[in-house]
Amino acid sequence: MEAEKLATQSVHSGYHIEDTYGAVSMPIVLSTTFERGDDGQFLEGRDIYARSSNPNRRALEHKLAAIEHGTEAIAFASGQAATMSIMHSLQSGDHVIIPDDIYYGTRVMLQTLYHRWGLELDSVDMTDLDVLESRIKSNTKLIWIETPSNPALKVTDIEAVVAIAKKRQILVVCDNTWATPYFTLPLNLGVDAVMHSTTKYFGGHSDITGGCIIVKDHKELAQKVRDFQVLGGAVPSSFDCWLLYRSLSTFPMRMKAHGENAHILAEYLHHHPQIEKVNYPGLKSNSYHEVASKQMLNGYGGMMSILVKGGAKETLQVASHLKLITHATSLGGVESLVDHRQSAEGAASLSPANLLRVSVGIEDVHDLIKDFEQALATL
Ligand code: PLP
């Protein structure tokens, strides 16, 4: 049978009504342990112990694999734990290349935890393929993509990076947290694995912390990640799996609204006299518009960043005068947020002083425009 469409997968994958209760919404199974057979053996199809597997996590992993066009998903207690599962699949002395614009926490993790562990690290402008190629070494084992990047929204040509990596058997993993499978399907473009902070768009309501890795026909990598999940134990609770499974039912509808609102708001801010620049790949004038149009589906995502005319003072003034939109970190929830990344990241931040990251929610876009209008008018 042809694969079901995204909206159908988002509602149905992973759970089938069972005879015991006939429950239409999947029951939450909190038990940490499961009964064995009379002979002491574990029963076929039954779980054994909740860290190894449990019904809610299994249903969630099925749904995550289906919507990302993968063959297996492995769920974690946070996006960072999911990233660690990939780094742990490497060995001391291996070389990793990351983009120069990347989620701050990924960079700091590599510079601290994995520096101590002996991973070599290079960061490059991954939108310049010649530079990327020139930085590959004989011990390069992983190229990590994040597109659009956090917070500058640089768009990396995934197929081009995969082509460079595959010639040398280098693993390619894509953090697809921002684009999500609604806007980009990296596994279809050849990457070995996709990583998500499910805390963001998949959770969608700013009330779950989680992460996942999704692979397509890559049993060896899937096994290493699964080992890290089960033996390392950074697993999501049954309740978090259930919440996330439920949130995913409305995922495509939410993403459509995020993308449409972001595009309209980006056009408005692009023409505002107090705004120096809008980083949004949907704008025709954006440096990454062409590559984004080639690889992104259904629009250009719900995230953008803006550079306010002035410095940190003026930028924080705008953030603090927004009334509907909250100044808080994180992204991907139904409510709009702005984040002054430099003050959130502290001394190690590479973010410009006048940058505000905007996670565009699903409110009425005219209300979002009005809110920016009055906050920018205070300058
Ligand atoms: N990747 C990206 C792009 C993120 O924005 C974040 C968090 O902000 C993470 C990874 C880390 O995820 P978590 O906070 O769920 O550990």
XYZ file of C-alpha atoms and ligand atoms in Angstrom, residues 77-83 102-106 109 144 146-150 175-178 195-200 208-211 303 329-331 341 357, ligand 1:
55
model
C 14.437 12.534 27.457
C 15.781 15.668 25.687
C 17.204 16.862 22.406
C 20.633 17.005 24.019
C 20.447 13.332 25.037
C 19.543 12.487 21.424
C 22.602 14.422 20.191
C 24.414 26.096 15.168
C 22.310 25.663 18.299
C 24.571 26.993 21.036
C 24.052 23.916 23.259
C 25.311 21.520 20.571
C 28.464 20.120 24.361
C 26.474 17.552 11.517
C 21.521 22.163 11.117
C 19.256 23.857 8.585
C 17.871 26.493 8.841
C 20.524 27.257 11.445
C 20.039 28.733 14.881
C 19.243 18.452 13.246
C 15.770 18.935 11.747
C 14.264 20.595 14.823
C 13.576 23.916 13.087
C 17.869 14.477 15.178
C 15.064 16.448 16.856
C 14.556 18.371 19.997
C 10.935 17.226 20.372
C 10.673 19.945 23.016
C 10.006 22.307 20.099
C 7.345 18.594 27.098
C 11.126 18.097 27.083
C 12.244 15.407 24.674
C 14.386 14.378 21.755
C 11.404 30.672 12.658
C 13.835 31.191 25.326
C 12.843 28.057 23.361
C 10.664 27.863 20.256
C 20.147 35.118 22.112
C 15.132 35.286 17.442
N 18.709 21.540 18.544
C 18.127 22.731 18.371
C 18.088 23.314 16.997
C 17.574 23.414 19.452
O 16.997 24.621 19.240
C 17.648 22.835 20.747
C 17.108 23.550 21.922
O 16.852 24.736 21.903
C 18.267 21.589 20.897
C 18.781 20.968 19.780
C 18.386 20.940 22.262
O 17.165 20.384 22.646
P 16.669 20.190 24.166
O 16.600 21.534 24.793
O 15.354 19.494 24.031
O 17.681 19.326 24.854
